[in-house]
Structure formats: structure tokens, C-alpha cells
Amino acid sequence: MAKSARNPLTVEHLWQCERLGTPSVSPDGKWAVIDQSTYSMETNESATQLWLYSTDGTTRKQLTSAGKKNTAPQWSPDGKLIAFCAKRGEGKNADTEPQLYVIAPDGGEARRVTTLANGVDGIRWFPDSKHVAAVSWVWPDLKNDAQQAKRAKEIKESKVQAKVVEVDNYRHWDSWICDGKRPHIFEINVNSGKAKDLFAGKPWSLSQGDPGANDYAISPDGKEIAWVQPRDVTRLTDPATLTLLNLKSRKTRTIDLGEMWLASPVYSHSGKQLIVCAIPTVAPSKHTRLMLIDHKTGTAERLAANWPRSVGTYGSANPLWSADDRTILFCAEDAGVQHLWQLPIGTEAPIAIAKGGHVMSFSQSADSQTLVFTKASIDHPARLYRVDEQAEKGHKRLDHLNDFLEKIPLGKWQSRTVKGWNGEPVQTFVCLPPNYDKKKKYPLLQDIHGGPHAAHLDTWHYRWNVQAFAAQGYVVAAVNYHGSAGFDEPFLGSIDGDLGARELADTEAVTDVLIKEGIVDKNKLYAAGGSYGGYMVAWMNGHTDRYKAYVCHAGVYNWTTQFGDDGYLWLNQELGVWPWENLEKYQSQSPHAFSKNFKTPTLVIHGELDYRVPYYEGLEYYNTLRAKGIKARLVVYPDENHWILKPQNSRLWYREFFAWLKRF
């Protein structure tokens, strides 16, 4: 392998980076508050504090210092307070769950507002600046918080920790969701701390799949809330309706958009309209739609219906209205980048007003005159910017974090388009080693994304960082194969019921081009992927032997045993059939069915807390390789889920990753 550059990017550098969260702009537009995380490799811990940035770019100051987890800051409408969630205190005064806190923007001590037994999350201010809405998981049959605390204590201290299940979905990512708790919306008085369960005594609930502030909205007069109500809260695949609750009369009405998952409802400033993101439940590969709803009649129309892109990633599009209700802002992917777009009502296509890289989040002032956003790129972690039409690139940087990276050589990269499966165009990123010499040929590392309906983006990825891979002397290819997000709907749905073939053809096409161009050595080809990317490297092992080694992280190996995952109700849509309907078709898309062809050494990595791709998938793949006498190595993390989130575990991950490929 070619020598890497002096002082190359390392895993230690990745964990040295300060990471920005989601900003909130003050009503007057002069300040942005944002949660900012740092990590310690030595202590294996992180700390998240709130920081203030002036939107003119001149001032930066730390707002909080106590506690280690101060997150999700939200500026009050009157500009006098910032609300956030945190776990603070010590000894008997320590928060056992995240609570609601408020702090004045000019500093001083933060004040704890709630002491709810089950904690809070997903906060939003009411327009009066005296109340905050929040999500809290509760047992609906209990009448008060004291009873909630008692039951939580009894369950925690019980000698029997068995799970008794009689629902369809009972696990999600790394959590069990079968203890009867439901996510409710609470109204909290900021002065007194009194918390009122708005769903008490009713069969209402937010979805059990990562509920939060994107699942509900508060009307501009503060008299009504709207939330996404699943038809069956115990089925994460069930369609949802939009429920509107009059907070005074307690009367509700339902707006039904049909067989849709819904997310991110937002009232217009006049209150006469709402927008909501919707995606058809008939398939996992449909674009997210932006729906405009008339508040009075409940009638809905799809905005930008002919725009050949998805309006953001489902559940995280986070649309906002402009102050005059004439324009809607949202983030959405477009062929490997994610822009911030504006869509004037009545027009057919949005306009990119802040171009990616990867625009991750944004916030605006009350008059919409100040707009800030975070953006990352393959070249740098997330940064904080303000839209500024007078600036050279149309935006002005507000932070100056992670300047140490400027001293570290990074590889040059480009976005390219090649002819993939059936000669159809496929976009890919190609990143060269930082010391690239065009007279030499380099080993190739195919970095295969998960999903499958996700995408490689022009972003700074901490767990799969293409610059960290390239720093080891590889040319790195990151292919947005058929089925990837950020393209038109036919491309997105092209792999449904026929997994593996098109994705492999696209990956191989990029490999062939790079070999033909003399950039990579045809005898030094490698591939790695996580989740569905892990599925793909296992699939490749049964369909080609020209790669010298694979790394399979949290990969699906056997679609039949994968039926034990937390998303099994989607499998018939992904594979086109239930296994009992057509086992041959079902297994024809499974890597294990081609195990007789396996030849390539593979490093298998998995977390025991992974419920999306249960860890026994990794064990089964590893055992198969060992039984066949193929070189294989297994790394299992008892304390990690679908991702590797702890600094020291991540350091081991990268070391094992690089050492394994170097062996071959």
C-alpha cells in the first residue's frame, strides 16, 4: 500500500472535533443558540453545552457549563428565555431523567422547571412565552406523577426483568417499547413547573418510533395543538392521521390524508393553513410529499407535485413558513448533496437558497430576515452559517470550530456520474489519498451506504469518514446505487423486490471505471459497508471474488432470520413478498443463499444492542465463513447498538478496520 500523508486524519482527530447540534435564532435575529458537544477519548464520555453566536459573526460565548447533557435549545417568542432539556444535579438532587430547564440569554444560572418521573423531550414554546409543550412517556392508566415514579421504581428494582409481549412492535433501535408506556404531550407552566398531560384519559399517543417535537405543532394563537396520531401506536408501520385539539373545549377533529405516514406539522402564522410531510405506506421507496392543508375545511393538496425529489428525509424535513406565509423552507437531498430550499406558494419547483454540502438544520428570526443553518461537507464537520446575499458564497460563517483540521492534509474529491446497471447514470463520490500521485495506482475501497433508501452525501461522517479512509492510502468510492435517496422516484423504487443485483452492478461499474482510468490497482480491491451496506458486502462475497477483503458492519446476512428485527413488518415491501408466500423469491435476495460461493476474507462487526439488524446476523455470517475455512474475524460490542457511539469503541473499530484490510 502507498505511504499515507504526513500527519494524516485519524480516529483521534474525529473525536477531537466539536460537534454542532440544531440552532435556534432569537426573535430579533441578533443571536443564535446551539448545543455543542465535545468528547473525551480518555474518559470515554461526552459533554454538551449551549453556546451563543451573534449573527453578525463577531461574538461567541458559552451559555451553560453545568451538567453534561444540555440539548435542544429553543428561544422563547418574547426573547427573554431559552428553554432546553438537561440531566443535572448531584446526589439526591440529580435528575434521573432529562428535565426542562430555562436560562436567560444574558447568562446566570439555569433553572429547573420540571421534575417529572419520566422526564421530557421534544420541547416547543407556546406563543405566550409562559408555557412550554414537551413529550413525556407515561403509563396512561396512572393518575399522577407520584404513581408514575412509584411504578418506574418498582420495575427497576424488580427481581423479574422478563418482557411479556402481545403487540406487533416491541423493540426499536436499542430500546424495548412494550412496557405499556405511551408518549404524551404535556403543557408546562414555566414559572410554577406545573405539568398537565394533554392526553390524559384519552386513547391518544404519539408514535413510539422516536417521538419528538417534529410530531406536533402549536397554533399561532396558542389555543390548539395538532399532532400526528398513529392508527395503532403499537404498529410502527401503520398510517397516521392529523389530530387537532382545542385546548379549551377539549374537542378534536381529524384530518385523514389516506394511507400515509405523517411528520412535521406546522401552522402558518395566520393559522389558516398547515403543512405536513407525508409518505405513502404502500412501499418503502416513495418520496416524502409536502402537503398544504386548509385549516377550516381539512382539504389538502400536494405542493411541488412534479418536483422529482423527496421533500427532505421522512420525519426530519423540518419545514418552516416565512413570516408572510408566502414561502415554505425545507431541507432536501439532490444527487448527493442536501440544500436548504424555499418554495413560494403557488410555484412548481423550489429554489436552493443555501447549497450543500449537507445542510443539516436551520432556524429563522420572527421576521424571517435572519436565517442561520448548519452545513457539513466531505472536507469539514458541521459549521454554523448565516444566509447573506452580500457574502461571496451567499452565506457568512459564524463559528470558528475545529480549526486544527486546517493543518491536516485531506484528500481531493469529486462527484462523478458513471453508467451503472443497464447503462443508467449513477452518481458517486471519489476521494483520493491526500498524497495522491497520478503516476501511481492505488488500492480501492468501496464504501457502501446503508438504507438501502439512504444515500452518500457530501458530508463529514464520524463513523464512516471517507477522508479517514483515504488517509490510509486508499482511493475511496462512495456510490449512490439504484435505490438511493436524492433522485427521482423510479430510481428510488427500482430495487424493490429485487435486492442486490442493481446495487452490485452500480458498484462494479465504478470499480471498472477507476481501473480503466489507471487510478486504482485491479489487484487491490476492497469493500466495506454497514447495515444494508453490510448486506451488500455479504452479497458481493457470493457474487464476485475479485475483492481481496470485506468489512461487514451490522450487516443483514439472512433475510429469514432477519425476521427477528424491529422492522420486520416492512420486509415484504422491501423483498416484494412474505417468506411464506414465496420462499424461493424471498431467499433469492439473501446473501446466505449464496454461501457456497464465498471465498473472500471478512471482518464482521456487530453490537449486541442492535435491534434493527440483530447481532446474531453477524454471528451467523462469521460462523459460516469459519465453517468454510475462510479467514474471518469477529468484533462484538456488548454495549453498542446499530452504531458505534463511544470514543474508545470507535477507536477500536477504526483500528480493526484498517488492520484487517492491510492484512490482505
XYZ file of C-alpha atoms in Angstrom:
664
model
C 0.000 0.000 0.000
C 1.192 3.503 -0.738
C 2.503 5.561 2.133
C -0.073 7.840 3.721
C 0.444 11.570 4.092
C 2.353 13.047 6.994
C 0.064 13.645 9.998
C -2.972 12.055 8.299
C -6.514 12.262 9.585
C -7.048 9.728 12.373
C -9.880 8.469 14.542
C -8.470 10.587 17.362
C -8.927 13.665 15.199
C -12.546 12.714 14.533
C -13.285 12.562 18.250
C -11.389 15.802 18.845
C -13.943 17.619 16.695
C -16.559 19.769 18.395
C -19.976 18.835 17.033
C -22.794 21.294 16.459
C -26.451 20.461 17.060
C -29.528 22.381 15.907
C -29.614 26.202 16.141
C -32.437 28.411 17.381
C -32.451 32.082 16.362
C -33.598 34.814 18.724
C -36.840 36.524 17.676
C -34.932 39.740 16.849
C -32.429 37.812 14.732
C -29.348 39.044 16.592
C -28.320 35.756 18.214
C -28.344 32.033 17.586
C -28.169 29.480 20.392
C -26.921 25.989 19.619
C -25.979 22.837 21.503
C -22.337 21.914 21.059
C -20.768 18.562 22.014
C -17.219 17.622 22.928
C -15.801 14.152 23.555
C -13.001 12.773 25.685
C -11.140 9.687 24.492
C -9.593 9.407 27.958
C -12.830 9.388 29.952
C -14.898 7.835 27.129
C -17.591 10.453 27.763
C -19.154 13.463 26.099
C -20.420 16.836 27.272
C -22.985 19.046 25.550
C -23.242 22.731 26.409
C -25.173 25.662 24.959
C -23.350 28.440 23.095
C -24.475 31.805 21.800
C -23.320 33.191 18.458
C -24.081 36.704 17.295
C -25.467 36.559 13.780
C -23.131 39.344 12.664
C -20.280 36.901 13.276
C -18.442 38.987 15.890
C -19.237 37.278 19.194
C -19.263 33.753 20.588
C -19.882 32.902 24.227
C -20.679 29.837 26.296
C -24.114 29.949 27.906
C -24.089 26.806 30.091
C -21.320 24.978 31.916
C -23.135 22.823 34.478
C -24.243 19.299 33.644
C -23.073 17.187 30.723
C -26.171 16.952 28.542
C -27.748 20.327 27.723
C -29.654 19.846 24.483
C -32.367 21.103 22.116
C -32.339 24.836 22.999
C -35.418 26.820 21.981
C -35.702 30.607 22.190
C -38.922 31.909 23.736
C -41.120 34.036 21.433
C -40.536 37.132 23.607
C -36.776 36.576 23.545
C -36.395 36.572 27.333
C -35.623 32.884 27.965
C -34.068 29.860 26.325
C -35.627 26.509 27.148
C -33.639 23.285 26.875
C -33.517 19.697 28.120
C -30.852 18.514 30.539
C -29.856 15.999 33.193
C -28.239 17.915 36.017
C -27.541 17.877 39.723
C -25.753 15.527 42.083
C -26.743 13.104 44.812
C -30.378 13.330 45.847
C -30.837 16.375 43.615
C -29.628 14.629 40.484
C -32.026 14.284 37.583
C -32.703 10.636 36.814
C -34.305 11.651 33.508
C -33.867 14.745 31.300
C -35.903 17.684 32.611
C -36.993 21.050 31.254
C -34.691 23.953 32.145
C -34.741 27.643 31.236
C -31.958 30.199 31.217
C -31.778 33.909 30.416
C -29.760 34.616 27.253
C -27.589 37.114 29.136
C -26.369 34.299 31.374
C -26.750 33.375 35.028
C -27.845 30.045 36.420
C -30.287 27.846 34.573
C -33.491 26.993 36.446
C -35.010 23.546 36.539
C -38.698 23.746 35.625
C -39.882 20.125 35.791
C -39.233 17.109 37.974
C -41.333 14.610 36.049
C -40.628 10.993 36.869
C -40.276 10.029 33.218
C -38.521 13.192 32.061
C -39.227 15.335 28.987
C -38.097 15.683 25.405
C -39.247 17.328 22.180
C -39.984 20.803 23.563
C -41.827 23.718 21.913
C -42.776 27.132 23.296
C -46.362 28.316 23.381
C -46.814 31.797 21.842
C -47.351 33.400 25.285
C -43.764 32.592 26.360
C -45.216 31.376 29.659
C -45.777 27.743 28.739
C -43.756 25.036 27.033
C -45.038 21.860 25.440
C -42.978 18.697 25.819
C -43.137 14.983 25.139
C -43.048 12.583 28.070
C -43.536 8.815 28.124
C -46.151 7.802 30.692
C -48.295 4.878 31.734
C -51.760 6.072 30.636
C -53.584 4.164 33.385
C -51.898 6.120 36.207
C -53.410 9.345 37.516
C -50.432 11.410 38.677
C -46.665 11.733 38.609
C -46.197 10.156 42.018
C -47.781 6.976 40.681
C -45.548 7.185 37.610
C -42.465 7.405 39.849
C -43.632 4.505 42.012
C -44.182 2.182 39.057
C -40.862 3.130 37.476
C -39.098 2.339 40.763
C -40.892 -0.980 41.131
C -39.977 -2.065 37.613
C -36.354 -1.027 38.022
C -35.958 -2.851 41.336
C -37.936 -5.952 40.415
C -36.061 -9.252 40.504
C -38.005 -10.270 37.399
C -36.996 -8.378 34.275
C -38.855 -10.518 31.758
C -40.614 -8.841 28.835
C -44.179 -10.001 28.190
C -45.318 -9.056 24.700
C -48.613 -9.125 22.823
C -48.101 -6.317 20.301
C -46.566 -6.175 16.824
C -43.692 -3.778 17.533
C -41.965 -4.245 20.859
C -38.375 -3.092 20.207
C -36.998 -0.014 18.415
C -33.326 0.525 17.554
C -31.941 -0.345 21.015
C -34.954 0.052 23.318
C -37.838 -2.144 24.404
C -41.194 -0.399 23.917
C -43.525 -2.998 25.379
C -43.932 -1.872 28.993
C -47.195 -0.032 28.331
C -45.753 3.497 28.285
C -47.010 5.933 25.686
C -45.503 9.257 24.522
C -47.910 12.049 25.545
C -47.760 15.816 25.070
C -47.608 17.901 28.257
C -48.293 21.597 28.769
C -45.828 23.019 31.300
C -46.084 26.307 33.177
C -42.574 27.763 33.097
C -42.996 29.756 36.334
C -44.652 27.143 38.531
C -43.384 23.972 36.886
C -46.910 22.546 36.841
C -47.211 19.976 34.072
C -50.529 18.970 32.527
C -50.886 15.815 30.446
C -52.928 16.950 27.440
C -53.651 13.328 26.510
C -54.783 12.225 29.979
C -57.836 9.981 29.935
C -57.815 9.703 26.155
C -56.545 6.954 23.826
C -54.188 9.432 22.141
C -50.485 8.925 21.669
C -47.595 9.964 19.501
C -45.774 7.251 17.589
C -43.491 5.017 19.633
C -40.823 5.359 16.955
C -38.584 8.245 18.085
C -41.355 10.726 19.006
C -40.402 14.358 19.441
C -41.041 17.965 18.505
C -41.484 17.034 14.835
C -44.642 15.100 15.706
C -46.740 18.059 16.838
C -47.343 21.789 16.394
C -48.917 24.636 18.364
C -51.258 27.094 16.666
C -50.107 30.748 16.484
C -52.802 31.820 18.977
C -51.843 29.038 21.382
C -55.391 27.696 21.521
C -54.854 24.487 19.563
C -52.313 21.742 19.036
C -52.026 19.395 16.102
C -50.231 16.088 16.276
C -49.533 13.010 14.199
C -51.767 10.251 15.565
C -50.917 6.656 14.502
C -53.932 4.482 13.802
C -52.294 1.863 16.009
C -49.484 3.165 18.204
C -48.101 -0.364 18.661
C -47.505 -0.770 14.915
C -44.703 1.438 13.647
C -45.724 0.756 10.045
C -49.322 1.945 10.462
C -50.588 5.071 8.675
C -51.341 8.176 10.722
C -53.850 10.974 10.788
C -53.519 14.590 11.881
C -55.483 15.302 15.055
C -56.373 18.870 16.097
C -57.235 19.537 19.751
C -58.937 22.714 21.004
C -57.220 23.209 24.354
C -60.194 24.995 25.927
C -63.153 22.906 24.761
C -61.117 19.670 24.505
C -62.893 18.966 21.236
C -60.902 17.270 18.487
C -61.172 16.792 14.778
C -59.248 14.526 12.467
C -57.680 15.221 9.101
C -57.101 11.988 7.203
C -54.732 12.070 4.210
C -55.147 8.370 3.461
C -52.514 5.650 3.670
C -49.680 7.918 4.771
C -47.036 8.234 7.415
C -47.034 11.849 8.611
C -44.457 14.097 10.241
C -43.558 17.719 10.925
C -46.922 19.533 11.002
C -46.519 23.337 11.037
C -49.179 26.052 11.290
C -48.958 29.117 9.087
C -48.585 32.392 11.013
C -52.184 33.285 10.201
C -53.384 29.901 11.428
C -55.420 29.421 8.272
C -53.223 26.660 6.862
C -50.909 23.877 7.919
C -48.211 21.950 6.140
C -47.269 18.367 6.911
C -44.813 15.890 5.431
C -46.390 12.672 4.168
C -45.087 9.480 2.635
C -47.263 6.682 1.206
C -47.202 3.483 3.254
C -47.635 1.282 0.177
C -43.867 0.999 -0.337
C -40.649 1.973 1.436
C -39.439 3.815 -1.629
C -41.806 6.718 -2.220
C -40.887 10.366 -1.994
C -41.866 12.412 1.012
C -44.637 14.797 -0.050
C -45.217 18.319 1.261
C -48.961 18.682 1.848
C -50.765 22.023 2.259
C -53.901 21.739 4.421
C -56.724 24.232 4.732
C -57.368 24.545 8.464
C -61.074 25.248 8.119
C -62.030 22.559 5.605
C -59.277 19.999 6.110
C -58.734 19.723 2.364
C -55.165 19.021 1.285
C -53.069 19.487 -1.821
C -49.572 18.364 -2.640
C -47.102 21.182 -3.209
C -44.465 20.942 -5.945
C -46.104 17.698 -7.024
C -43.969 17.362 -10.142
C -40.648 18.124 -8.465
C -38.589 14.909 -8.932
C -37.160 14.888 -5.434
C -38.263 13.966 -1.947
C -39.077 16.893 0.340
C -36.458 16.033 2.924
C -35.916 12.751 4.683
C -39.150 11.477 6.220
C -39.520 12.784 9.773
C -36.647 15.259 9.517
C -37.631 17.681 6.775
C -38.466 20.325 9.412
C -40.290 22.757 7.123
C -40.937 26.345 8.217
C -43.201 29.119 6.964
C -41.803 32.528 6.109
C -43.182 35.388 8.210
C -45.574 36.460 5.441
C -46.858 32.886 4.857
C -45.915 33.097 1.196
C -42.947 30.736 1.234
C -42.009 27.421 2.820
C -38.435 26.499 3.737
C -37.130 22.940 3.990
C -34.026 20.789 3.534
C -33.925 18.133 0.817
C -31.382 15.904 -0.875
C -30.401 16.276 -4.503
C -27.940 13.792 -6.047
C -25.536 13.514 -3.129
C -25.963 16.975 -1.613
C -28.590 18.454 0.679
C -29.634 22.064 0.098
C -31.859 24.436 2.015
C -34.750 25.237 -0.309
C -37.515 27.800 -0.458
C -40.834 27.084 -2.156
C -43.072 30.076 -2.885
C -46.711 29.010 -2.551
C -48.225 28.516 -5.980
C -44.962 27.696 -7.763
C -43.995 24.310 -9.147
C -40.385 23.939 -8.019
C -38.323 25.099 -5.034
C -35.184 27.226 -5.233
C -31.978 26.387 -3.347
C -31.081 29.325 -1.105
C -28.247 27.636 0.829
C -26.405 24.992 -1.112
C -24.791 21.851 0.265
C -22.551 20.010 1.078
C -25.043 18.813 3.588
C -27.300 21.480 5.094
C -28.328 19.721 8.287
C -30.604 22.140 10.169
C -31.791 25.740 10.075
C -33.685 28.403 12.021
C -35.010 31.888 11.299
C -35.935 35.077 13.150
C -39.536 36.133 13.721
C -39.494 38.395 10.658
C -37.629 35.810 8.502
C -34.910 38.373 7.818
C -32.225 36.348 9.603
C -31.717 32.739 8.572
C -28.979 30.530 10.014
C -28.097 26.955 9.179
C -25.529 24.249 9.832
C -23.677 22.678 6.937
C -21.070 19.932 6.684
C -19.008 18.671 3.757
C -16.641 15.826 2.980
C -13.959 18.415 3.802
C -15.222 19.585 7.188
C -17.623 18.908 10.093
C -20.819 20.918 10.538
C -20.353 24.680 10.653
C -22.764 27.458 11.543
C -23.648 29.977 8.827
C -25.993 32.889 8.200
C -27.602 33.386 4.816
C -26.017 36.576 3.477
C -26.638 37.528 -0.138
C -23.808 40.064 0.030
C -21.235 37.427 1.010
C -19.068 35.754 -1.610
C -20.789 32.374 -1.389
C -24.162 33.691 -0.277
C -23.542 32.855 3.358
C -21.346 34.011 6.245
C -19.675 31.643 8.689
C -20.459 32.351 12.351
C -18.333 29.751 14.143
C -14.610 29.009 14.058
C -14.611 25.484 15.441
C -12.226 22.657 14.599
C -9.537 24.913 13.161
C -6.958 22.199 13.918
C -8.254 20.341 10.848
C -6.756 23.039 8.640
C -3.307 21.661 9.471
C -4.244 18.116 8.459
C -3.912 17.190 4.783
C -7.164 15.938 3.291
C -7.734 14.170 0.020
C -9.145 15.854 -3.052
C -12.526 14.504 -4.069
C -15.143 14.896 -6.743
C -18.701 13.903 -7.535
C -18.919 11.888 -10.719
C -21.546 10.153 -12.826
C -20.912 6.765 -14.444
C -23.015 4.315 -16.406
C -24.280 1.739 -13.943
C -26.831 -1.048 -14.150
C -28.444 -1.246 -17.582
C -26.354 1.719 -18.686
C -28.277 4.111 -16.447
C -26.447 7.065 -14.844
C -25.253 6.606 -11.271
C -23.669 9.295 -9.095
C -20.616 8.550 -6.967
C -18.105 10.403 -4.814
C -14.445 9.550 -5.344
C -11.934 10.673 -2.719
C -8.203 10.432 -3.369
C -5.456 9.959 -0.754
C -4.038 13.282 0.488
C -0.628 12.464 -1.039
C -2.115 11.323 -4.341
C 0.367 10.815 -7.186
C -1.335 10.387 -10.557
C 1.628 8.314 -11.756
C 0.736 5.573 -9.254
C -2.119 3.139 -8.883
C -3.814 2.886 -5.509
C -5.864 0.315 -3.645
C -9.609 0.912 -3.924
C -12.023 0.926 -1.002
C -15.702 0.797 -1.931
C -17.592 2.465 0.932
C -21.160 1.164 0.602
C -24.004 3.063 2.269
C -26.914 1.588 4.213
C -30.649 2.077 3.935
C -30.930 0.971 1.188
C -33.075 4.084 0.598
C -30.479 6.415 2.096
C -27.506 7.990 0.333
C -23.904 9.015 0.467
C -23.867 12.773 0.936
C -21.230 15.456 0.681
C -20.906 15.395 4.455
C -18.500 14.759 7.317
C -19.355 11.307 8.651
C -17.892 10.369 12.015
C -18.442 6.616 11.787
C -17.705 6.173 8.056
C -15.403 9.044 7.235
C -14.132 8.848 3.655
C -11.260 11.218 4.435
C -10.110 8.955 7.280
C -10.228 6.003 4.873
C -8.372 7.916 2.161
C -5.721 8.967 4.694
C -4.737 5.294 4.909
C -3.726 5.366 1.245
C -6.956 4.253 -0.424
C -8.922 5.721 -3.264
C -12.392 5.713 -1.750
C -15.547 5.335 -3.848
C -18.950 6.094 -2.333
C -21.601 5.036 -4.837
C -25.228 6.158 -4.747
C -26.508 2.959 -6.290
C -30.039 2.295 -7.584
C -32.465 2.720 -4.673
C -30.569 5.628 -3.126
C -32.349 8.747 -1.904
C -31.882 12.146 -3.551
C -33.023 11.071 -7.011
C -36.340 10.584 -8.802
C -38.954 8.152 -7.544
C -38.442 5.465 -10.246
C -34.741 5.340 -9.301
C -35.629 5.179 -5.602
C -38.023 2.262 -6.122
C -36.055 0.406 -8.771
C -34.710 -2.242 -6.381
C -37.967 -3.099 -4.595
C -38.428 -6.856 -4.583
C -35.110 -7.440 -6.371
C -32.372 -6.542 -3.900
C -28.673 -6.872 -4.610
C -28.306 -7.068 -8.377
C -28.578 -3.407 -9.394
C -26.606 -2.177 -6.411
C -23.766 -4.586 -7.215
C -23.801 -3.657 -10.904
C -23.515 0.034 -9.988
C -20.672 -0.610 -7.560
C -18.813 -2.758 -10.068
C -19.279 -0.148 -12.797
C -17.485 2.448 -10.662
C -14.719 -0.050 -9.876
C -14.311 -0.778 -13.591
C -14.083 2.919 -14.488
C -11.425 3.613 -11.856
C -9.391 0.615 -13.017
C -9.703 1.649 -16.661
C -8.569 5.180 -15.838
C -5.465 3.795 -14.154
C -6.343 5.299 -10.783
C -6.658 2.045 -8.824
C -4.839 -1.287 -8.836
C -7.122 -4.072 -10.073
C -5.349 -6.472 -7.710
C -6.044 -4.369 -4.626
C -9.811 -4.020 -4.373
C -11.667 -3.859 -1.039
C -15.216 -3.103 0.098
C -16.884 -2.194 3.387
C -20.401 -1.315 4.444
C -22.750 -1.012 7.392
C -26.382 -2.100 7.798
C -27.652 -2.509 4.217
C -24.086 -1.742 3.166
C -23.115 -4.749 5.279
C -25.752 -6.727 3.426
C -24.134 -5.634 0.168
C -20.614 -6.806 1.061
C -22.070 -10.157 2.128
C -23.975 -10.248 -1.174
C -20.773 -9.404 -3.054
C -18.987 -12.285 -1.334
C -21.410 -14.662 -3.043
C -21.267 -12.981 -6.457
C -17.670 -11.881 -7.104
C -14.234 -12.903 -5.922
C -12.149 -10.017 -7.226
C -12.192 -8.082 -3.944
C -9.418 -9.050 -1.552
C -11.236 -8.386 1.741
C -14.513 -7.102 3.135
C -15.664 -5.357 6.292
C -19.281 -6.095 7.227
C -20.670 -3.891 9.992
C -24.165 -4.676 11.349
C -24.993 -6.299 8.047
C -28.066 -8.338 7.104
C -26.898 -11.847 6.239
C -30.051 -13.951 6.201
C -33.413 -12.344 5.429
C -35.221 -15.261 7.089
C -33.551 -14.812 10.471
C -33.688 -11.040 9.972
C -37.397 -11.516 10.668
C -36.443 -11.064 14.321
C -35.618 -7.393 13.818
C -37.594 -4.355 14.975
C -38.795 -3.566 11.459
C -39.965 -6.969 10.247
C -43.347 -5.605 9.147
C -41.550 -3.764 6.310
C -39.778 -6.823 4.927
C -42.481 -7.849 2.472
C -42.296 -4.386 0.921
C -38.507 -4.454 0.611
C -38.327 -8.026 -0.716
C -41.636 -7.959 -2.583
C -43.135 -10.956 -0.790
C -43.562 -12.589 2.596
C -41.347 -15.676 3.068
C -44.374 -17.973 3.428
C -45.783 -16.705 0.150
C -42.724 -17.396 -1.981
C -39.710 -18.621 -0.050
C -37.624 -19.029 -3.202
C -38.064 -15.367 -4.195
C -37.506 -14.246 -0.618
C -34.265 -16.170 -0.182
C -33.013 -15.391 -3.682
C -32.278 -11.909 -2.333
C -30.442 -13.204 0.744
C -26.614 -13.407 0.950
C -26.747 -16.670 2.905
C -28.326 -18.437 -0.075
C -25.068 -17.921 -1.991
C -22.710 -19.028 0.775
C -21.375 -21.870 -1.397
C -19.617 -19.165 -3.452
C -17.962 -17.385 -0.505
C -14.196 -17.019 -0.846
C -13.280 -13.572 0.462
C -11.893 -12.861 3.969
C -14.289 -10.745 6.006
C -14.172 -8.736 9.213
C -17.599 -8.917 10.880
C -18.556 -6.211 13.412
C -21.790 -6.019 15.409
C -23.331 -4.502 18.524
C -25.365 -6.705 20.865
C -27.853 -3.894 21.493
C -28.672 -3.663 17.781
C -32.368 -4.454 17.299
C -32.531 -3.117 13.722
C -30.113 -5.811 12.498
C -29.892 -8.222 15.439
C -26.362 -9.253 16.329
C -26.993 -12.910 15.550
C -26.946 -11.895 11.870
C -23.258 -11.129 12.311
C -22.646 -14.332 14.236
C -24.326 -16.413 11.536
C -22.223 -14.806 8.809
C -18.999 -15.191 10.797
C -19.773 -18.813 11.666
C -20.468 -19.615 8.027
C -17.132 -18.175 6.944
C -15.260 -20.062 9.659
C -17.035 -23.309 8.847
C -15.922 -22.934 5.252
C -12.321 -22.277 6.255
C -12.385 -18.677 5.059
C -10.365 -16.166 7.036
C -12.770 -14.186 9.231
C -12.545 -12.023 12.333
C -15.394 -11.047 14.652
C -15.712 -7.902 16.777
C -18.800 -7.811 19.024
C -19.658 -4.832 21.241
C -21.924 -5.756 24.195
C -22.541 -2.034 24.892
C -23.254 -0.698 21.380
C -26.343 -0.681 19.169
C -26.636 -0.244 15.385
C -23.884 2.374 15.584
C -20.596 2.660 17.449
C -21.104 5.696 19.657
C -18.414 5.584 22.351
C -14.987 7.109 21.659
C -12.845 4.171 22.768
C -15.095 1.679 20.993
C -14.822 3.802 17.864
C -11.035 3.853 18.143
C -11.006 0.050 18.280
C -13.421 -0.053 15.308
C -11.135 2.018 13.091
C -8.029 0.102 14.206
C -9.637 -3.261 13.464
C -10.999 -1.929 10.160
C -7.635 -0.689 8.895
C -5.624 -3.627 10.235
C -7.931 -6.137 8.572
C -7.684 -4.563 5.137
C -3.938 -4.137 5.481
C -3.548 -7.898 6.039
C -4.805 -8.528 2.515
